[in-house]
């Protein structure tokens, strides 16, 4: 794809369609068939269980919040505590915010930021239907967060940072809004080898969390440059089966995988 604005607008359009028609993010597939890019035979519940969510976590999530989008379970690595304020970058229908909201309890808060108005509207409807009071959803870009400096304890993100055309800026913003001692717990798709040009240029593959994935060392460098300490990157080799299901027969699992990204703001 060409420029940053083109990437952002294409992603926005595709995820708006996902929110309004409940299709996969890059195809006109039946409602809630999943895979970040292409339809699969899995249901949304089956997909998120493959990502590591438990039955207990799913029990507290409104049905329309679970679209099966993601590549891991960032709440599982965040060790959330009661009373904490949690921010989810690219919150979609609110799935991880609802999981986090239960873990931080009524004295805590979960805030979701998403650049797609249709997703924000969907997440707010989900919260209203479920009667969840300690969640909030804001419209904004993850490169320019609508939050004050030092206002959150934990930042989550699930298969979203790879979509950004300016990942270094995402980490600078994350660092800005975290309180000292705050932590970053992210699941994302990373490039474990060169991404073929035809994949990187394909809008469906970009929207599908593959074409714009960054190399592990680039991500590590951007996080360190933003000011983060104790940066840890763990590539999950067993995630390649999940990724292969997003674009069957394309071989994307040979050069991409899900990874856990963790860091702390000193």
XYZ file of N, CA and C in Angstrom:
798
model
N 0.838 -1.186 0.000
C 0.000 0.000 0.000
C 0.878 1.243 0.000
N 0.295 2.399 -0.288
C 1.113 3.590 -0.488
C 1.439 4.305 0.813
N 0.714 5.362 1.168
C 1.099 6.167 2.308
C 0.372 5.808 3.585
N 0.804 6.468 4.694
C 0.214 6.204 6.002
C -1.272 6.520 6.027
N -1.662 7.629 5.380
C -3.081 7.995 5.388
C -3.920 6.975 4.629
N -3.368 6.411 3.558
C -4.085 5.385 2.800
C -4.268 4.125 3.637
N -3.224 3.725 4.351
C -3.315 2.546 5.206
C -4.376 2.758 6.278
N -4.308 3.912 6.933
C -5.247 4.191 8.017
C -6.697 4.202 7.524
N -6.933 4.834 6.386
C -8.299 4.929 5.869
C -8.817 3.569 5.419
N -7.960 2.769 4.802
C -8.380 1.430 4.390
C -8.753 0.586 5.593
N -7.929 0.634 6.632
C -8.215 -0.122 7.851
C -9.505 0.368 8.488
N -9.683 1.688 8.538
C -10.899 2.247 9.131
C -12.154 1.750 8.394
N -12.095 1.774 7.075
C -13.250 1.353 6.273
C -13.565 -0.119 6.493
N -12.529 -0.949 6.519
C -12.765 -2.385 6.663
C -13.339 -2.718 8.039
N -12.836 -2.045 9.099
C -13.340 -2.355 10.431
C -14.698 -1.714 10.692
N -15.018 -0.644 9.980
C -16.375 -0.098 10.040
C -17.367 -1.122 9.501
N -16.975 -1.790 8.413
C -17.829 -2.836 7.849
C -17.975 -3.993 8.819
N -16.891 -4.327 9.497
C -16.952 -5.391 10.495
C -17.958 -5.069 11.582
N -17.945 -3.809 12.053
C -18.833 -3.407 13.149
C -20.288 -3.373 12.724
N -20.538 -2.929 11.517
C -21.923 -2.730 11.094
C -22.557 -3.968 10.484
N -21.747 -4.805 9.858
C -22.293 -6.004 9.204
C -21.871 -7.287 9.886
N -20.974 -7.173 10.894
C -20.469 -8.349 11.599
C -19.803 -9.320 10.639
N -19.026 -8.772 9.706
C -18.237 -9.601 8.810
C -16.828 -9.696 9.349
N -16.004 -10.538 8.725
C -14.591 -10.539 9.065
C -14.001 -9.215 8.608
N -12.814 -8.862 9.105
C -12.307 -7.519 8.859
C -11.846 -7.306 7.427
N -11.714 -8.354 6.661
C -11.239 -8.164 5.294
C -11.984 -8.995 4.273
N -13.228 -9.302 4.553
C -13.974 -10.077 3.570
C -15.451 -10.068 3.865
N -16.258 -10.349 2.875
C -17.701 -10.383 3.072
C -18.116 -11.783 3.471
N -17.781 -12.144 4.713
C -18.020 -13.482 5.207
C -19.264 -13.507 6.068
N -19.798 -14.687 6.359
C -20.975 -14.768 7.212
C -20.715 -14.190 8.600
N -21.767 -13.788 9.261
C -21.642 -13.131 10.561
C -20.835 -13.966 11.539
N -19.830 -13.325 12.088
C -18.996 -13.862 13.135
C -18.213 -15.101 12.764
N -18.088 -15.429 11.482
C -17.008 -16.341 11.121
C -15.739 -15.548 11.313
N -14.656 -16.207 11.583
C -13.533 -15.480 12.130
C -12.233 -15.745 11.405
N -11.189 -15.241 12.041
C -9.899 -15.111 11.411
C -9.755 -13.633 11.184
N -8.583 -13.097 11.472
C -8.440 -11.655 11.361
C -8.619 -11.197 9.930
N -8.341 -12.067 8.967
C -8.492 -11.631 7.583
C -9.526 -12.428 6.818
N -9.429 -13.739 6.805
C -10.328 -14.542 5.994
C -11.257 -15.381 6.869
N -12.350 -15.812 6.288
C -13.285 -16.660 7.014
C -12.646 -18.001 7.329
N -13.043 -18.576 8.465
C -12.604 -19.919 8.816
C -13.832 -20.697 9.245
N -13.631 -21.935 9.589
C -14.754 -22.755 10.040
C -15.018 -22.586 11.525
N -14.197 -21.816 12.225
C -14.362 -21.644 13.660
C -15.426 -20.594 13.982
N -16.086 -20.778 15.122
C -16.934 -19.727 15.656
C -16.050 -18.745 16.409
N -16.623 -17.590 16.772
C -15.859 -16.607 17.526
C -15.418 -17.172 18.869
N -16.304 -17.918 19.548
C -15.930 -18.506 20.831
C -14.777 -19.487 20.673
N -14.826 -20.303 19.631
C -13.735 -21.252 19.407
C -12.420 -20.529 19.142
N -12.502 -19.444 18.393
C -11.286 -18.700 18.070
C -10.652 -18.095 19.311
N -11.458 -17.445 20.161
C -10.860 -16.797 21.328
C -10.375 -17.819 22.347
N -10.995 -18.981 22.368
C -10.445 -20.038 23.232
C -9.081 -20.479 22.719
N -8.918 -20.537 21.404
C -7.614 -20.863 20.833
C -6.591 -19.783 21.167
N -7.053 -18.563 21.365
C -6.163 -17.461 21.741
C -5.806 -17.487 23.222
N -6.492 -18.316 24.006
C -6.131 -18.458 25.413
C -7.125 -17.918 26.414
N -8.338 -17.577 25.973
C -9.353 -17.096 26.912
C -10.070 -18.274 27.553
N -10.417 -18.117 28.823
C -11.093 -19.174 29.570
C -12.608 -19.007 29.489
N -13.313 -20.060 29.882
C -14.770 -19.982 29.941
C -15.212 -18.893 30.909
N -14.497 -18.750 32.011
C -14.855 -17.725 32.999
C -14.727 -16.325 32.409
N -13.684 -16.100 31.598
C -13.515 -14.792 30.973
C -14.617 -14.534 29.955
N -14.967 -15.537 29.187
C -16.003 -15.375 28.165
C -17.371 -15.151 28.780
N -17.592 -15.679 29.973
C -18.906 -15.587 30.599
C -19.324 -14.151 30.876
N -18.370 -13.264 31.053
C -18.714 -11.890 31.385
C -18.718 -10.939 30.210
N -18.615 -11.469 28.987
C -18.492 -10.623 27.796
C -19.808 -10.610 27.019
N -20.359 -9.443 26.694
C -21.569 -9.389 25.863
C -21.349 -10.101 24.531
N -22.373 -10.764 24.040
C -22.236 -11.572 22.828
C -21.672 -10.785 21.644
N -22.166 -9.577 21.418
C -21.741 -8.817 20.252
C -20.339 -8.240 20.378
N -19.728 -8.349 21.559
C -18.352 -7.861 21.729
C -17.329 -8.867 21.228
N -17.726 -10.129 21.168
C -16.799 -11.182 20.761
C -16.924 -11.420 19.265
N -15.981 -10.871 18.505
C -15.957 -11.053 17.056
C -14.894 -12.053 16.621
N -14.178 -12.613 17.599
C -13.119 -13.543 17.247
C -11.895 -12.871 16.672
N -11.785 -11.555 16.859
C -10.636 -10.813 16.332
C -9.548 -10.745 17.391
N -8.346 -11.047 17.019
C -7.243 -11.000 17.966
C -6.236 -12.079 17.643
N -5.149 -12.097 18.428
C -4.110 -13.104 18.203
C -3.536 -13.602 19.514
N -4.211 -13.291 20.629
C -3.735 -13.713 21.934
C -4.665 -13.185 23.003
N -4.239 -13.318 24.241
C -5.011 -12.843 25.382
C -4.138 -11.925 26.223
N -4.141 -10.623 25.943
C -3.267 -9.713 26.691
C -3.637 -9.588 28.162
N -4.908 -9.820 28.504
C -5.279 -9.726 29.918
C -4.626 -10.833 30.739
N -4.304 -11.947 30.089
C -3.701 -13.069 30.811
C -2.284 -12.755 31.273
N -1.609 -11.859 30.578
C -0.224 -11.535 30.931
C -0.119 -10.230 31.710
N -1.242 -9.510 31.850
C -1.187 -8.183 32.453
C -1.244 -8.194 33.969
N -1.680 -9.320 34.570
C -1.805 -9.426 36.026
C -2.557 -8.230 36.596
N -3.752 -8.008 36.065
C -4.550 -6.855 36.483
C -4.960 -6.977 37.944
N -5.009 -5.811 38.608
C -5.333 -5.768 40.029
C -6.580 -4.918 40.247
N -7.359 -5.239 41.280
C -8.533 -4.420 41.588
C -8.153 -2.955 41.766
N -8.971 -2.082 41.182
C -8.748 -0.650 41.323
C -7.902 -0.024 40.239
N -7.292 -0.827 39.369
C -6.442 -0.260 38.331
C -7.265 0.329 37.184
N -6.658 1.288 36.508
C -7.225 1.853 35.291
C -6.494 1.246 34.106
N -7.257 0.632 33.210
C -6.694 -0.114 32.089
C -7.125 0.544 30.791
N -6.199 0.652 29.853
C -6.483 1.201 28.527
C -6.253 0.120 27.484
N -7.228 -0.049 26.582
C -7.098 -1.000 25.480
C -6.955 -0.224 24.180
N -5.838 -0.418 23.496
C -5.578 0.253 22.224
C -6.241 -0.515 21.093
N -7.180 0.132 20.403
C -7.912 -0.529 19.336
C -8.923 -1.494 19.914
N -9.889 -0.962 20.650
C -10.768 -1.778 21.487
C -11.901 -2.459 20.744
N -12.149 -2.097 19.492
C -13.178 -2.775 18.710
C -14.524 -2.776 19.404
N -15.166 -3.941 19.457
C -16.468 -4.062 20.107
C -16.403 -4.110 21.612
N -15.184 -4.021 22.172
C -15.019 -3.926 23.618
C -14.631 -5.205 24.318
N -14.326 -6.251 23.576
C -14.093 -7.570 24.170
C -13.092 -7.542 25.324
N -11.870 -7.076 25.064
C -10.854 -7.096 26.117
C -11.158 -6.103 27.230
N -11.856 -5.021 26.920
C -12.257 -4.084 27.970
C -13.214 -4.753 28.953
N -14.150 -5.557 28.444
C -15.093 -6.230 29.333
C -14.397 -7.285 30.183
N -13.436 -7.995 29.590
C -12.653 -8.955 30.370
C -11.876 -8.224 31.465
N -11.228 -7.118 31.089
C -10.436 -6.352 32.048
C -11.307 -5.731 33.133
N -12.485 -5.248 32.764
C -13.366 -4.571 33.718
C -13.728 -5.482 34.882
N -13.933 -6.752 34.599
C -14.242 -7.700 35.680
C -13.039 -7.894 36.593
N -11.843 -7.886 36.011
C -10.649 -8.141 36.809
C -10.279 -6.956 37.698
N -10.519 -5.741 37.234
C -10.171 -4.568 38.058
C -11.285 -4.201 39.021
N -12.462 -4.771 38.821
C -13.555 -4.576 39.758
C -14.211 -3.214 39.663
N -15.265 -2.996 40.436
C -16.017 -1.738 40.355
C -15.209 -0.515 40.730
N -14.150 -0.711 41.511
C -13.309 0.428 41.883
C -12.267 0.744 40.812
N -12.133 -0.113 39.823
C -11.228 0.113 38.699
C -11.989 0.578 37.478
N -11.262 0.744 36.377
C -11.898 1.237 35.156
C -11.163 0.679 33.936
N -11.927 0.375 32.894
C -11.360 -0.037 31.620
C -11.783 0.961 30.554
N -10.818 1.490 29.825
C -11.064 2.491 28.782
C -10.614 1.910 27.452
N -11.482 1.964 26.468
C -11.128 1.518 25.130
C -11.029 2.691 24.179
N -10.017 2.680 23.325
C -9.869 3.704 22.287
C -9.858 3.006 20.933
N -10.675 3.513 20.024
C -10.728 2.953 18.673
C -10.967 4.087 17.688
N -10.362 3.992 16.504
C -10.475 5.074 15.522
C -11.702 4.936 14.629
N -12.462 3.852 14.795
C -13.613 3.605 13.938
C -14.894 3.967 14.679
N -15.613 4.995 14.249
C -16.836 5.394 14.963
C -17.829 4.254 15.132
N -17.943 3.410 14.116
C -18.898 2.304 14.197
C -18.523 1.298 15.288
N -17.221 1.085 15.485
C -16.782 0.184 16.548
C -17.050 0.797 17.918
N -16.778 2.077 18.062
C -17.025 2.752 19.338
C -18.516 2.699 19.675
N -19.355 2.942 18.677
C -20.796 2.887 18.900
C -21.235 1.487 19.315
N -20.675 0.468 18.655
C -21.000 -0.914 18.998
C -20.575 -1.224 20.427
N -19.370 -0.835 20.799
C -18.870 -1.101 22.150
C -19.734 -0.414 23.204
N -20.150 0.810 22.935
C -21.008 1.517 23.889
C -22.365 0.833 24.023
N -22.909 0.354 22.914
C -24.173 -0.385 22.994
C -23.993 -1.666 23.805
N -22.890 -2.342 23.585
C -22.621 -3.569 24.335
C -22.553 -3.295 25.832
N -21.894 -2.206 26.207
C -21.777 -1.851 27.623
C -23.144 -1.535 28.220
N -23.943 -0.804 27.463
C -25.274 -0.446 27.945
C -26.152 -1.683 28.116
N -26.116 -2.580 27.137
C -26.931 -3.793 27.213
C -26.519 -4.670 28.394
N -25.224 -4.752 28.627
C -24.713 -5.615 29.692
C -24.749 -4.949 31.051
N -24.992 -3.641 31.075
C -25.024 -2.917 32.341
C -23.669 -2.826 33.020
N -22.614 -2.772 32.217
C -21.256 -2.671 32.767
C -20.915 -1.196 32.952
N -20.742 -0.771 34.188
C -20.581 0.651 34.482
C -19.138 1.121 34.486
N -18.189 0.202 34.642
C -16.795 0.638 34.784
C -16.000 0.497 33.485
N -16.691 0.663 32.348
C -16.011 0.721 31.055
C -16.385 2.031 30.359
N -15.482 2.466 29.504
C -15.698 3.692 28.738
C -15.012 3.525 27.389
N -15.652 4.014 26.332
C -15.078 3.875 24.999
C -14.963 5.241 24.345
N -13.762 5.546 23.849
C -13.468 6.848 23.265
C -13.018 6.697 21.817
N -13.429 7.645 21.008
C -12.998 7.682 19.610
C -11.644 8.365 19.519
N -10.699 7.723 18.870
C -9.383 8.336 18.715
C -8.419 7.373 18.057
N -7.306 7.917 17.599
C -6.261 7.106 16.987
C -5.235 6.720 18.046
N -4.709 5.524 17.936
C -3.762 5.074 18.956
C -2.425 5.812 18.850
N -2.217 6.507 17.743
C -1.017 7.356 17.621
C -1.217 8.716 18.294
N -2.468 9.040 18.642
C -2.799 10.330 19.270
C -3.913 10.076 20.275
N -3.562 9.536 21.421
C -4.549 9.059 22.374
C -5.297 10.200 23.064
N -6.610 10.069 23.188
C -7.414 11.098 23.866
C -7.435 10.896 25.375
N -6.246 10.862 25.963
C -6.092 10.695 27.404
C -4.997 11.619 27.909
N -5.092 11.957 29.187
C -4.107 12.833 29.813
C -2.821 12.076 30.110
N -1.746 12.822 30.283
C -0.465 12.242 30.676
C -0.626 11.486 31.994
N 0.039 10.345 32.101
C 0.102 9.613 33.360
C -1.239 9.261 33.962
N -2.182 8.829 33.130
C -3.545 8.626 33.626
C -3.976 7.161 33.719
N -3.146 6.209 33.263
C -3.545 4.798 33.310
C -2.437 3.940 33.911
N -2.853 2.809 34.452
C -1.902 1.885 35.090
C -1.389 0.815 34.143
N -2.251 0.373 33.234
C -1.913 -0.739 32.347
C -2.439 -0.434 30.953
N -1.644 -0.768 29.948
C -2.094 -0.676 28.557
C -2.108 -2.068 27.946
N -3.267 -2.412 27.371
C -3.435 -3.653 26.639
C -3.600 -3.345 25.159
N -3.357 -4.307 24.329
C -3.707 -4.223 22.915
C -3.668 -5.629 22.349
N -4.608 -5.914 21.441
C -4.720 -7.263 20.908
C -4.801 -7.209 19.390
N -3.665 -7.435 18.744
C -3.595 -7.546 17.292
C -4.014 -6.250 16.603
N -3.554 -5.120 17.128
C -3.935 -3.815 16.583
C -2.726 -2.971 16.200
N -1.662 -2.983 17.001
C -0.509 -2.122 16.730
C 0.087 -2.435 15.362
N 0.007 -3.685 14.934
C 0.533 -4.033 13.606
C -0.161 -3.257 12.494
N -1.388 -2.815 12.733
C -2.138 -2.080 11.717
C -1.663 -0.638 11.568
N -0.982 -0.116 12.578
C -0.591 1.292 12.567
C 0.535 1.562 11.564
N 0.422 2.653 10.818
C 1.506 3.031 9.914
C 2.654 3.736 10.637
N 2.487 4.048 11.931
C 3.533 4.722 12.710
C 3.610 4.086 14.092
N 4.193 2.906 14.146
C 4.243 2.150 15.393
C 5.112 2.825 16.451
N 6.159 3.497 16.033
C 7.004 4.203 17.004
C 6.193 5.251 17.757
N 5.307 5.943 17.060
C 4.453 6.942 17.698
C 3.452 6.293 18.649
N 2.973 5.113 18.317
C 2.075 4.390 19.216
C 2.751 4.155 20.562
N 4.003 3.730 20.533
C 4.709 3.457 21.783
C 5.038 4.742 22.538
N 5.304 5.818 21.822
C 5.529 7.104 22.508
C 4.264 7.555 23.231
N 3.124 7.395 22.578
C 1.855 7.767 23.202
C 1.532 6.851 24.386
N 1.786 5.574 24.234
C 1.552 4.643 25.335
C 2.383 5.034 26.549
N 3.629 5.383 26.316
C 4.508 5.794 27.405
C 3.976 7.070 28.065
N 3.497 7.993 27.261
C 2.996 9.273 27.785
C 1.824 9.085 28.747
N 0.868 8.233 28.372
C -0.353 8.137 29.181
C -0.217 7.181 30.362
N 0.841 6.375 30.400
C 1.062 5.495 31.542
C 1.586 6.271 32.741
N 1.173 5.852 33.924
C 1.741 6.385 35.150
C 3.119 5.767 35.375
N 4.006 6.411 36.119
C 5.277 5.772 36.479
C 5.018 4.427 37.159
N 5.720 3.418 36.718
C 5.481 2.073 37.216
C 4.412 1.331 36.444
N 3.751 2.023 35.519
C 2.725 1.394 34.691
C 3.335 0.413 33.714
N 2.503 -0.469 33.199
C 3.036 -1.537 32.368
C 2.246 -1.690 31.067
N 2.948 -2.222 30.083
C 2.412 -2.472 28.749
C 2.336 -3.980 28.561
N 1.150 -4.481 28.177
C 0.960 -5.915 27.951
C 0.192 -6.085 26.653
N 0.884 -6.512 25.609
C 0.333 -6.504 24.263
C 0.477 -7.874 23.613
N -0.568 -8.302 22.910
C -0.472 -9.429 21.987
C -0.548 -8.851 20.581
N 0.389 -9.209 19.726
C 0.361 -8.666 18.372
C 1.031 -9.628 17.405
N 0.751 -9.419 16.132
C 1.416 -10.185 15.085
C 2.726 -9.498 14.739
N 3.782 -10.275 14.659
C 5.099 -9.747 14.316
C 5.643 -10.500 13.110
N 6.575 -9.866 12.419
C 7.241 -10.505 11.290
C 8.459 -11.260 11.804
N 8.500 -12.548 11.525
C 9.651 -13.356 11.918
C 10.580 -13.603 10.742
N 10.219 -13.062 9.598
C 11.025 -13.135 8.384
C 10.532 -12.065 7.437
N 11.221 -11.866 6.304
C 10.791 -10.845 5.335
C 9.373 -11.113 4.843
N 8.563 -10.066 4.818
C 7.207 -10.183 4.285
C 7.267 -9.953 2.775
N 6.807 -10.893 1.976
C 6.858 -10.735 0.511
C 6.156 -9.448 0.070
N 6.679 -8.851 -0.971
C 6.141 -7.575 -1.446
C 4.655 -7.668 -1.785
N 4.242 -8.769 -2.395
C 2.837 -8.865 -2.794
C 1.910 -8.972 -1.589
N 2.424 -9.474 -0.468
C 1.634 -9.522 0.761
C 1.562 -8.130 1.390
N 2.692 -7.451 1.446
C 2.737 -6.111 2.046
C 1.900 -5.111 1.264
N 1.739 -5.341 -0.045
C 0.991 -4.405 -0.885
C -0.493 -4.726 -0.964
N -0.907 -5.835 -0.383
C -2.295 -6.275 -0.483
C -3.114 -5.663 0.658
N -4.091 -4.800 0.364
C -4.887 -4.173 1.433
C -5.548 -5.193 2.356
N -6.008 -6.319 1.808
C -6.639 -7.340 2.640
C -5.644 -7.916 3.642
N -4.398 -8.101 3.226
C -3.388 -8.635 4.130
C -2.962 -7.611 5.171
N -2.987 -6.332 4.799
C -2.690 -5.277 5.777
C -3.803 -5.227 6.812
N -5.061 -5.156 6.346
C -6.188 -5.147 7.276
C -6.234 -6.429 8.092
N -5.760 -7.507 7.520
C -5.779 -8.799 8.178
C -4.612 -9.058 9.093
N -3.899 -8.007 9.481
C -2.865 -8.079 10.526
C -1.580 -8.770 10.080
N -1.377 -8.904 8.767
C -0.196 -9.583 8.249
C 0.731 -8.624 7.496
N 0.176 -7.895 6.537
C 0.995 -7.133 5.596
C 1.825 -6.032 6.189
N 1.396 -5.477 7.331
C 2.109 -4.351 7.934
C 2.770 -4.730 9.259
N 2.917 -6.030 9.510
C 3.561 -6.475 10.748
C 5.038 -6.073 10.754
N 5.523 -5.715 11.936
C 6.913 -5.266 12.081
C 7.790 -6.375 12.643
N 9.066 -6.276 12.360
C 10.035 -7.231 12.881
C 10.215 -7.053 14.387
N 10.522 -8.142 15.070
C 10.683 -8.126 16.519
C 11.707 -7.082 16.953
N 12.847 -7.043 16.285
C 13.893 -6.110 16.711
C 13.480 -4.659 16.489
N 12.712 -4.387 15.441
C 12.209 -3.024 15.242
C 11.280 -2.630 16.381
N 10.383 -3.533 16.756
C 9.467 -3.249 17.857
C 10.224 -3.017 19.162
N 11.209 -3.853 19.412
C 12.008 -3.703 20.628
C 12.688 -2.334 20.655
N 13.211 -1.921 19.518
C 13.881 -0.628 19.441
C 12.931 0.539 19.645
N 11.752 0.472 19.054
C 10.775 1.557 19.220
C 10.321 1.670 20.670
N 10.143 0.540 21.324
C 9.724 0.563 22.727
C 10.812 1.175 23.607
N 12.045 0.787 23.371
C 13.153 1.343 24.147
C 13.322 2.834 23.874
N 13.200 3.233 22.619
C 13.331 4.646 22.267
C 12.235 5.498 22.910
N 11.056 4.905 23.102
C 9.959 5.634 23.738
C 10.204 5.853 25.228
N 11.128 5.072 25.805
C 11.452 5.223 27.217
C 11.150 4.016 28.070
N 10.584 2.974 27.466
C 10.211 1.799 28.245
C 11.440 1.038 28.741
N 11.284 0.429 29.910
C 12.319 -0.427 30.488
C 11.783 -1.847 30.586
N 12.696 -2.779 30.849
C 12.334 -4.187 31.016
C 11.500 -4.677 29.830
N 11.955 -4.362 28.628
C 11.234 -4.753 27.413
C 11.429 -6.248 27.171
N 10.311 -6.947 27.023
C 10.353 -8.402 26.807
C 9.495 -8.754 25.602
N 10.032 -9.591 24.728
C 9.334 -10.010 23.512
C 9.352 -11.538 23.454
N 8.197 -12.142 23.381
C 8.097 -13.594 23.338
C 7.278 -14.012 22.131
N 7.927 -14.591 21.143
C 7.218 -15.086 19.955
C 6.586 -16.425 20.299
N 5.303 -16.561 19.990
C 4.558 -17.783 20.296
C 4.514 -18.660 19.043
N 5.403 -19.620 18.996
C 5.490 -20.471 17.810
C 4.194 -21.231 17.540
N 3.469 -21.572 18.612
C 2.237 -22.330 18.408
C 1.115 -21.490 17.811
N 1.335 -20.175 17.692
C 0.311 -19.301 17.105
C 0.273 -19.399 15.584
N 1.266 -20.014 14.984
C 1.320 -20.058 13.515
C 0.124 -20.825 12.932
N -0.400 -21.794 13.687
C -1.574 -22.527 13.221
C -2.789 -21.608 13.156
N -2.919 -20.745 14.143
C -4.009 -19.766 14.148
C -3.880 -18.816 12.961
N -2.678 -18.309 12.737
C -2.449 -17.356 11.653
C -2.647 -18.014 10.290
N -2.251 -19.263 10.156
C -2.447 -19.973 8.892
C -3.919 -20.038 8.526
N -4.766 -20.074 9.535
C -6.201 -20.169 9.318
C -6.799 -18.868 8.779
N -6.079 -17.754 8.937
C -6.591 -16.470 8.462
C -6.525 -16.360 6.943
N -5.548 -16.990 6.350
C -5.372 -16.913 4.892
C -4.877 -18.263 4.400
N -5.759 -19.253 4.390
C -5.357 -20.633 4.067
C -4.644 -20.741 2.719
N -3.524 -21.460 2.728
C -2.779 -21.714 1.505
C -1.827 -20.616 1.093
N -1.815 -19.499 1.830
C -0.959 -18.370 1.448
C 0.452 -18.492 2.007
N 0.629 -19.302 3.050
C 1.944 -19.442 3.670
C 2.323 -18.328 4.618
N 1.349 -17.504 5.035
C 1.689 -16.358 5.893
C 2.281 -16.785 7.230
N 1.924 -17.994 7.661
C 2.445 -18.467 8.946
C 3.946 -18.743 8.898
N 4.521 -18.764 7.723
C 5.963 -19.016 7.610
C 6.792 -17.791 7.973
N 6.190 -16.590 7.898
C 6.964 -15.378 8.199
C 6.272 -14.448 9.179
N 5.183 -14.893 9.795
C 4.543 -14.111 10.852
C 4.114 -15.032 11.986
N 4.006 -14.452 13.171
C 3.546 -15.191 14.344
C 3.009 -14.185 15.343
N 2.230 -14.678 16.278
C 1.794 -13.849 17.382
C 2.914 -13.759 18.411
N 3.011 -12.605 19.043
C 4.039 -12.421 20.072
C 3.460 -11.652 21.249
N 4.072 -11.840 22.391
C 3.729 -11.082 23.591
C 4.778 -9.988 23.756
N 4.319 -8.753 23.895
C 5.191 -7.594 24.092
C 4.903 -7.034 25.488
N 5.926 -6.970 26.303
C 5.765 -6.455 27.674
C 6.842 -5.419 27.970
N 6.472 -4.433 28.774
C 7.437 -3.399 29.178
C 6.872 -2.622 30.350
N 7.728 -1.827 30.968
C 7.344 -1.035 32.144
C 7.808 0.401 31.938
N 6.994 1.356 32.398
C 7.421 2.744 32.411
C 8.136 3.011 33.726
N 9.406 3.372 33.695
C 10.158 3.595 34.952
C 9.522 4.684 35.820
